[in-house]
PDB file of C-alpha atoms in Angstrom:
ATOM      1  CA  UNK A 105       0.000   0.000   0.000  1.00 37.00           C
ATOM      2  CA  UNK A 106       1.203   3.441  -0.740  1.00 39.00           C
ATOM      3  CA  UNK A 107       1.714   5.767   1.893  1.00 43.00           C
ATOM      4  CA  UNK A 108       1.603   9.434   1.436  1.00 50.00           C
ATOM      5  CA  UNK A 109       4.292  11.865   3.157  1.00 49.00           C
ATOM      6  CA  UNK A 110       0.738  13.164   4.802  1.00 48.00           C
ATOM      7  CA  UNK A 111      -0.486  10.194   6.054  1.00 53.00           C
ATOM      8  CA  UNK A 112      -0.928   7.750   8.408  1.00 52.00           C
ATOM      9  CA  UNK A 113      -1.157   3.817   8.446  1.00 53.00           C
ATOM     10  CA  UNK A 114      -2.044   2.201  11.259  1.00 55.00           C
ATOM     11  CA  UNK A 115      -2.808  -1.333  12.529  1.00 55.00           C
ATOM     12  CA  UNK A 116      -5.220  -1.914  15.898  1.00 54.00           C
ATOM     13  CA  UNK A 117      -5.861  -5.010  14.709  1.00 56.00           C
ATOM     14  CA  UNK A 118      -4.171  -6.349  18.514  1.00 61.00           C
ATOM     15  CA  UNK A 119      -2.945  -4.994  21.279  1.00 82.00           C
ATOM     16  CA  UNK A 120      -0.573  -3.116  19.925  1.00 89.00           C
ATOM     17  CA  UNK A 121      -0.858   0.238  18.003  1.00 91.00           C
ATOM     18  CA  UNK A 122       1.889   0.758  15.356  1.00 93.00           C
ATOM     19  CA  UNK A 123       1.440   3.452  13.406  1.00 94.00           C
ATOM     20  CA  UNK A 124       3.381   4.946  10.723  1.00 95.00           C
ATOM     21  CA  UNK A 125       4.031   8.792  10.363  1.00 96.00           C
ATOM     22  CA  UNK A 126       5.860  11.564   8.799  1.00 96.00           C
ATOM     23  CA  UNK A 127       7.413  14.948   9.010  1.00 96.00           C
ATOM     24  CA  UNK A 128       3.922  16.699  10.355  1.00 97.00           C
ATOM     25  CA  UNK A 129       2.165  14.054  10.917  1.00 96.00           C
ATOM     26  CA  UNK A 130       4.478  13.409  13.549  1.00 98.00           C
ATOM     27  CA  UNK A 131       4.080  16.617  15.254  1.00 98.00           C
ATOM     28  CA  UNK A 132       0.274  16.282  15.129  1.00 97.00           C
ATOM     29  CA  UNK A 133       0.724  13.262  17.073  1.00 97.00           C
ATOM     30  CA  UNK A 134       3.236  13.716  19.442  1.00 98.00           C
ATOM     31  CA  UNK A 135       1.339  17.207  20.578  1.00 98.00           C
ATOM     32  CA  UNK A 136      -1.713  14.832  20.832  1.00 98.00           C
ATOM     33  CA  UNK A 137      -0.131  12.827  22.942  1.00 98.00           C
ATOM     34  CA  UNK A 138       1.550  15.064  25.478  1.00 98.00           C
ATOM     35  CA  UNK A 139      -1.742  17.039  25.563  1.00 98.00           C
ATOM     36  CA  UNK A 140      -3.580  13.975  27.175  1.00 98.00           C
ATOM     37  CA  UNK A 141      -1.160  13.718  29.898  1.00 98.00           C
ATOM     38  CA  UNK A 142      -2.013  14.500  33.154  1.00 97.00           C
ATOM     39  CA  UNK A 143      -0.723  14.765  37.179  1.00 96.00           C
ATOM     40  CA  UNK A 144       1.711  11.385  37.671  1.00 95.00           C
ATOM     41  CA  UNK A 145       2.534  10.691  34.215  1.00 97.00           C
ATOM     42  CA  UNK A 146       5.576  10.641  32.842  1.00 97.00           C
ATOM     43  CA  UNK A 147       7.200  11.704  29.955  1.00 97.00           C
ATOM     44  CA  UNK A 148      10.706  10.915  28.631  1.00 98.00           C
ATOM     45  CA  UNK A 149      13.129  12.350  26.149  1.00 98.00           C
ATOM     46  CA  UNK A 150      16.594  11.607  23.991  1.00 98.00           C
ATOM     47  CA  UNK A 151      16.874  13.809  21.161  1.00 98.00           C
ATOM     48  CA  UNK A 152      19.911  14.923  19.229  1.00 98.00           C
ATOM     49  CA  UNK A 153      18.135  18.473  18.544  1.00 98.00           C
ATOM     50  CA  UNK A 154      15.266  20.196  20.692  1.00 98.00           C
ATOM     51  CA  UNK A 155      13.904  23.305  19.132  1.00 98.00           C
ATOM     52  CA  UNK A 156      10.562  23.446  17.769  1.00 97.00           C
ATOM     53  CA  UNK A 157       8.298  26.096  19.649  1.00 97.00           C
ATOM     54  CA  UNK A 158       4.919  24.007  19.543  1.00 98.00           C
ATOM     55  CA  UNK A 159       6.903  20.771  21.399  1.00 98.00           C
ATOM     56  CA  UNK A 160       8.569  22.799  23.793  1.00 97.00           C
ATOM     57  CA  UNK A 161       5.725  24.972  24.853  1.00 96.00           C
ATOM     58  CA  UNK A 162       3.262  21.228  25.263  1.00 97.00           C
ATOM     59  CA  UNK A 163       6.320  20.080  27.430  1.00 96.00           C
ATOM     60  CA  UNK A 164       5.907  23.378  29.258  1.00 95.00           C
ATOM     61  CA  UNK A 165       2.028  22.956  29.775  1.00 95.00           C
ATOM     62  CA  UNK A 166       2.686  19.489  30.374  1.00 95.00           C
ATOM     63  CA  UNK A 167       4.789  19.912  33.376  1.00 93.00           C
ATOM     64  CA  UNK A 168       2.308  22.499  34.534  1.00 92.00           C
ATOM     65  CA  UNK A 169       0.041  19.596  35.049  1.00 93.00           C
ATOM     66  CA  UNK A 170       2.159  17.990  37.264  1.00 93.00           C
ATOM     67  CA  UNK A 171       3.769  15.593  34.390  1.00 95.00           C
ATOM     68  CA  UNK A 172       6.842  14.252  35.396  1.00 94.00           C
ATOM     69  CA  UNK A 173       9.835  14.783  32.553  1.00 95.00           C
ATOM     70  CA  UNK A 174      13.532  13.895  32.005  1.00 97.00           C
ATOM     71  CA  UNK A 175      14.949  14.918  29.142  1.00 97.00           C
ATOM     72  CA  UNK A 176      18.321  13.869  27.340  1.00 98.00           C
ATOM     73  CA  UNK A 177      19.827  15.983  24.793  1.00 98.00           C
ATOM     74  CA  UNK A 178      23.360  16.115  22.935  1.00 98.00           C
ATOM     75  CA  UNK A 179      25.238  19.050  24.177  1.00 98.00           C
ATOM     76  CA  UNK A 180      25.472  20.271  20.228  1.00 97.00           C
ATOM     77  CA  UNK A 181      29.291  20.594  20.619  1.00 96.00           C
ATOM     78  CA  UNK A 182      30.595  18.391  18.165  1.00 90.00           C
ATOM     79  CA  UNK A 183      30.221  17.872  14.978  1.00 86.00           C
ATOM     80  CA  UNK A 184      32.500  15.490  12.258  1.00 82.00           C
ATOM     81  CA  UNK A 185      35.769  17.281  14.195  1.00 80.00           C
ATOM     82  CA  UNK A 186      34.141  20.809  14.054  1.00 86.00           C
ATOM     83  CA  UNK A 187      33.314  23.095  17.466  1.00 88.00           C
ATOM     84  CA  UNK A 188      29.548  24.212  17.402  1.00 91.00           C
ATOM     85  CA  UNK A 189      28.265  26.948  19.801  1.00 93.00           C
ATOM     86  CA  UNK A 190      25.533  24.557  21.942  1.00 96.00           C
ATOM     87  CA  UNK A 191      22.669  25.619  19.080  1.00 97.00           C
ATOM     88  CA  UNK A 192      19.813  25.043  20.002  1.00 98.00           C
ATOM     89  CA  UNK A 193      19.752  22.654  22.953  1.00 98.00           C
ATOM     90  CA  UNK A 194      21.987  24.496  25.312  1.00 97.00           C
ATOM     91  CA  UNK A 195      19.376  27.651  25.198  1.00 97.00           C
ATOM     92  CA  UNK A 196      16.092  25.466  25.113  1.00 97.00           C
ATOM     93  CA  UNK A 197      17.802  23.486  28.223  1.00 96.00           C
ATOM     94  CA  UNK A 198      18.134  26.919  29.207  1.00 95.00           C
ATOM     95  CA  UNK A 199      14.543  28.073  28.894  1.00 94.00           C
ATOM     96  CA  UNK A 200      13.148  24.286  30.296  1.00 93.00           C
ATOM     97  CA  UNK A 201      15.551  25.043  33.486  1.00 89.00           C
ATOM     98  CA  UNK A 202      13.608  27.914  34.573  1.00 81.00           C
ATOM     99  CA  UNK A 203      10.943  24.869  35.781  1.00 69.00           C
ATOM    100  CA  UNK A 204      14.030  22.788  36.914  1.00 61.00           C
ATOM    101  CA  UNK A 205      11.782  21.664  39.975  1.00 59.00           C
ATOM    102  CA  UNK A 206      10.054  18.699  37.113  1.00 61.00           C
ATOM    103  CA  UNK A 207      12.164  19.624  34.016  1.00 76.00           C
ATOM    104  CA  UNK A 208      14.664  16.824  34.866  1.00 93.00           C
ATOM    105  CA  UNK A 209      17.622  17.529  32.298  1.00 96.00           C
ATOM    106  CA  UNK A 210      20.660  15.164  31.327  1.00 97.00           C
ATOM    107  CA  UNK A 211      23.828  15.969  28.880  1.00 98.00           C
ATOM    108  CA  UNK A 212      24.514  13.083  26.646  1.00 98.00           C
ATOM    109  CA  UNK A 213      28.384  12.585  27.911  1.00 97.00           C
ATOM    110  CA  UNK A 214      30.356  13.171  23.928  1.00 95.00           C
ATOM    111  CA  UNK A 215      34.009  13.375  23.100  1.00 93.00           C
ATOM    112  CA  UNK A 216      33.850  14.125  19.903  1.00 92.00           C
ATOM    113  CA  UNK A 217      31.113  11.858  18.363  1.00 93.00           C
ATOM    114  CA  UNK A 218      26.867  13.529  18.375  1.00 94.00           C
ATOM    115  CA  UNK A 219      24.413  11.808  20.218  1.00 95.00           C
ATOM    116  CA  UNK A 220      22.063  11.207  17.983  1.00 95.00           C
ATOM    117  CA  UNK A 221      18.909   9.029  19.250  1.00 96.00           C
ATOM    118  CA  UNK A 222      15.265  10.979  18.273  1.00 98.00           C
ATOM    119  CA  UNK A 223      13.223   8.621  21.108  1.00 98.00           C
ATOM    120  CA  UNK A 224      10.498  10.534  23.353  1.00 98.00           C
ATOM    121  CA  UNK A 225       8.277   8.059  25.532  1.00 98.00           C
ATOM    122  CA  UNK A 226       4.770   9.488  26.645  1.00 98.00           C
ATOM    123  CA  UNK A 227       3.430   7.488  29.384  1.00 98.00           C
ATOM    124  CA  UNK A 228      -0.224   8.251  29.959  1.00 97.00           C
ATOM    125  CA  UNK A 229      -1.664   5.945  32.956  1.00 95.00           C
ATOM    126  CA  UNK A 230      -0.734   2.422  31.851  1.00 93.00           C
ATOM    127  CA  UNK A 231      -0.369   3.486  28.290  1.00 95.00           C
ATOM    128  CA  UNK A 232       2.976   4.504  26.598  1.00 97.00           C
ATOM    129  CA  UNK A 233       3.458   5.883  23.532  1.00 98.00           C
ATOM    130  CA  UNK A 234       6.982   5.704  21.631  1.00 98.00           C
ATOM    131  CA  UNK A 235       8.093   7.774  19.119  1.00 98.00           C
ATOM    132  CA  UNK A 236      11.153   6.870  17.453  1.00 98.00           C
ATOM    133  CA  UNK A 237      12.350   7.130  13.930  1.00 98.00           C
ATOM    134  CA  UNK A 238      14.504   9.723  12.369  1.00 97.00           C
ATOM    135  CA  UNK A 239      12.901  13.212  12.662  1.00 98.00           C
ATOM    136  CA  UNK A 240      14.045  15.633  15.308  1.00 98.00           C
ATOM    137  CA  UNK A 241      12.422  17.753  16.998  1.00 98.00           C
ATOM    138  CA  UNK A 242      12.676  20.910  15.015  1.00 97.00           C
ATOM    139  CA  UNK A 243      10.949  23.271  12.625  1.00 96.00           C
ATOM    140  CA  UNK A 244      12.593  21.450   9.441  1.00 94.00           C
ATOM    141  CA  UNK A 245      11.781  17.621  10.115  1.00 96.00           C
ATOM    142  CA  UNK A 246       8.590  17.986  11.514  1.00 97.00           C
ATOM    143  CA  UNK A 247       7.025  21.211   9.586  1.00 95.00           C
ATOM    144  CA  UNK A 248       7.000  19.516   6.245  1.00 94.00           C
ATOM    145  CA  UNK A 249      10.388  20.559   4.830  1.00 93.00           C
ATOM    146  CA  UNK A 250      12.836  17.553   5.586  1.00 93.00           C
ATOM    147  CA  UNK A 251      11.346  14.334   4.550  1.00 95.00           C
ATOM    148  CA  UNK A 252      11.489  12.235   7.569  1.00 97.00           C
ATOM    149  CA  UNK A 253       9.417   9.154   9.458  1.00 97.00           C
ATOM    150  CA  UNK A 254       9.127   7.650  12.842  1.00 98.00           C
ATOM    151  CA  UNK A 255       7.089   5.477  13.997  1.00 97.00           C
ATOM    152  CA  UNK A 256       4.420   5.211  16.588  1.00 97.00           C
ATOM    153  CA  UNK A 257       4.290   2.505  19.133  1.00 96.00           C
ATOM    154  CA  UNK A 258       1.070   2.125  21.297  1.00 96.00           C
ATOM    155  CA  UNK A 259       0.127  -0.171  23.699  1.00 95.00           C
ATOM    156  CA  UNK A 260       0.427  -1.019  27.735  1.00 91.00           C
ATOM    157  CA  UNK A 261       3.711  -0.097  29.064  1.00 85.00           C
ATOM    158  CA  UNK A 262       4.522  -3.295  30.999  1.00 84.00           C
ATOM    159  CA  UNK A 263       2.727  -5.445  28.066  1.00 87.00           C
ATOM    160  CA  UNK A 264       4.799  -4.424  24.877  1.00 92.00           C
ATOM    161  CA  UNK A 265       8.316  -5.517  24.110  1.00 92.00           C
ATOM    162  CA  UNK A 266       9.487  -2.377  22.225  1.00 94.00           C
ATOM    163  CA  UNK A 267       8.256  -0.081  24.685  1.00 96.00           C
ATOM    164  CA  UNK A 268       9.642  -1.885  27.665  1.00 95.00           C
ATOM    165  CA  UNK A 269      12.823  -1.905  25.717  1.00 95.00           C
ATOM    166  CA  UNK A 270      13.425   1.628  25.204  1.00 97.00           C
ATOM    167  CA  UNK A 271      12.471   2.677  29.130  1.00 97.00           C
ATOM    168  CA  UNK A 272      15.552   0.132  29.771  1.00 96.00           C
ATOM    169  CA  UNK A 273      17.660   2.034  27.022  1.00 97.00           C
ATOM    170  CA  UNK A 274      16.681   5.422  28.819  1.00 98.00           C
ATOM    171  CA  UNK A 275      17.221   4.460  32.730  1.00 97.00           C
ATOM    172  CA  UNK A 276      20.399   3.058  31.171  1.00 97.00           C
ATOM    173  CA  UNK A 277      21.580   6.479  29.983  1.00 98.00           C
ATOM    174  CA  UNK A 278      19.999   8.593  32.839  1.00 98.00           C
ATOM    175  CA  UNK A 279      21.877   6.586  35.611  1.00 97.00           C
ATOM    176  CA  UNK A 280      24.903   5.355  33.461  1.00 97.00           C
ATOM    177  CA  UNK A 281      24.281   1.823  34.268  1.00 94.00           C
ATOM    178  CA  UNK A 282      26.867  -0.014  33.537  1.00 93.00           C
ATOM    179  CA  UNK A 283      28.945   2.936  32.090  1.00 93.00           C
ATOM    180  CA  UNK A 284      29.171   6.721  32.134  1.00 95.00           C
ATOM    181  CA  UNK A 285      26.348   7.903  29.164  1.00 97.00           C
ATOM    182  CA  UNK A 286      25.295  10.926  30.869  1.00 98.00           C
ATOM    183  CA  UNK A 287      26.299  14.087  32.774  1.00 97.00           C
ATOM    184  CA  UNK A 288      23.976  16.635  35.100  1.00 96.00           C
ATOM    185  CA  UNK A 289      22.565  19.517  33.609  1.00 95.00           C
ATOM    186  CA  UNK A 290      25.327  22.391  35.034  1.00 93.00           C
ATOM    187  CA  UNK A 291      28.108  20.586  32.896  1.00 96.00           C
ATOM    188  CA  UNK A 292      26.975  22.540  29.691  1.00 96.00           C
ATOM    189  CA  UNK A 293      24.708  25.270  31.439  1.00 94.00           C
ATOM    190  CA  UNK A 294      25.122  28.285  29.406  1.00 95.00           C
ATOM    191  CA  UNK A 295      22.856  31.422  30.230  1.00 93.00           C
ATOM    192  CA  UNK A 296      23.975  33.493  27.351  1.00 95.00           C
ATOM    193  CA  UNK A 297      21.328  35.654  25.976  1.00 95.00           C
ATOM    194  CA  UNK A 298      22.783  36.352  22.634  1.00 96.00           C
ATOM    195  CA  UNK A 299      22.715  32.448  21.956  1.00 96.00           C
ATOM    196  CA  UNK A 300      18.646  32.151  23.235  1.00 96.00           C
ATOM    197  CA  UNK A 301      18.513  34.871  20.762  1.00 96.00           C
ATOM    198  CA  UNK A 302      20.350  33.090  17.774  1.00 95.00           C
ATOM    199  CA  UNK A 303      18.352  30.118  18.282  1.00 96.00           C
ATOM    200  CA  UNK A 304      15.189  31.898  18.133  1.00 95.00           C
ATOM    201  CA  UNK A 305      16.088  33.568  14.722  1.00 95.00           C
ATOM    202  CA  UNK A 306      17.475  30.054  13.195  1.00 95.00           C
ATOM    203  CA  UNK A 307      14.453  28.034  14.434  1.00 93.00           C
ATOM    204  CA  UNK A 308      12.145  30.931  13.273  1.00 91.00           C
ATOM    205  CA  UNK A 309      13.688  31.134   9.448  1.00 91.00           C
ATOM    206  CA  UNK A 310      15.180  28.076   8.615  1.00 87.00           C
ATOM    207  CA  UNK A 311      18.386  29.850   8.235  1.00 88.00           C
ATOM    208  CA  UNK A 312      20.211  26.947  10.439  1.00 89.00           C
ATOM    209  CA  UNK A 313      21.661  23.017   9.896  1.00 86.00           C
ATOM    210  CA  UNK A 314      18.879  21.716  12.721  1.00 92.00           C
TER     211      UNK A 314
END
């Protein structure tokens, strides 16, 4: 079957819900999903870049309802032997440290090499949903410019392989179990204003490589 870059498959046949989606689509869906979570879910993070507006505002919102969130990003310091200026996670971890009290935030530990996992886990009641593919979570890849796809795994969290799988792969990371993957927020804290600033212009016109 044929699947536009605008649509959706998806088979509830079981189960499980596995859905396939692209560039916007993917957006549509992931806001969807953070929207219907509520006080004592949980919702968890690794992406290699962190900028679009929409996301971060729902992740805002979301731990305004009492949502608890950990987030992983790549510092955005490396790049094939080059020296990049933090753009854009270091300001968004910026802006999401303001609410540091339930923004939970984690520095993927790199020497040289990006880390570049797009995974975010939405956990609503006994439900997760995973997102994971190729798209990050920017203007380009999920506003219909970049052609890009994840998919969308549904089903109960203790139930479904895949999802149970990637919750492992995260507390792995977040508590370096068995090596060192992570490092605390203050390790790359940067409070520059000209940089928030930068990022806002770049995410805003396209002008950027994220």
């Amino acid at each position: 079957k044929f699947i536009s870059p605008t649509s959706a498959y998806q088979d509830v046949s079981g189960e499980v819900s596995v859905q396939l989606l692209t560039e916007g689509k993917i957006k549509e869906s992931l806001l969807s999903s953070i929207g219907q979570t509520k006080t004592g879910d949980k919702i968890r993070l690794v992406m290699f870049y962190l900028a679009e507006r929409d996301i971060i505002q729902s992740l805002i919102s979301a731990h305004q309802r009492g949502v608890e969130i950990e987030i992983i990003l790549d510092p955005n310091k490396d790049a094939f032997g080059r020296t990049k200026a933090g753009l854009p996670n270091v300001p968004v971890a910026k802006e999401l440290n303001k609410f540091n009290q339930a923004f939970k935030l984690r520095w993927c530990d790199t020497h040289g090499e990006q880390c570049h996992s797009k995974l975010t886990i939405v956990s609503i009641g006994n439900k997760t949903d995973l997102f994971i593919g190729s798209a990050n979570l920017t203007k380009r890849n999920l506003g219909n410019y970049n052609l890009e796809t994840d998919i969308k795994i549904s089903g109960k969290s203790a139930e479904v392989s895949a999802i149970k799988q990637a919750n492992d792969y995260f507390v792995a990371l977040w508590n370096n179990q068995p090596n060192n993957y992570t490092v605390p927020y203050q390790k790359y804290e940067d409070n520059s204003f000209l940089k928030t600033i930068k990022y806002r212009l770049m995410e805003k016109t396209g002008l950027c490589s994220f």
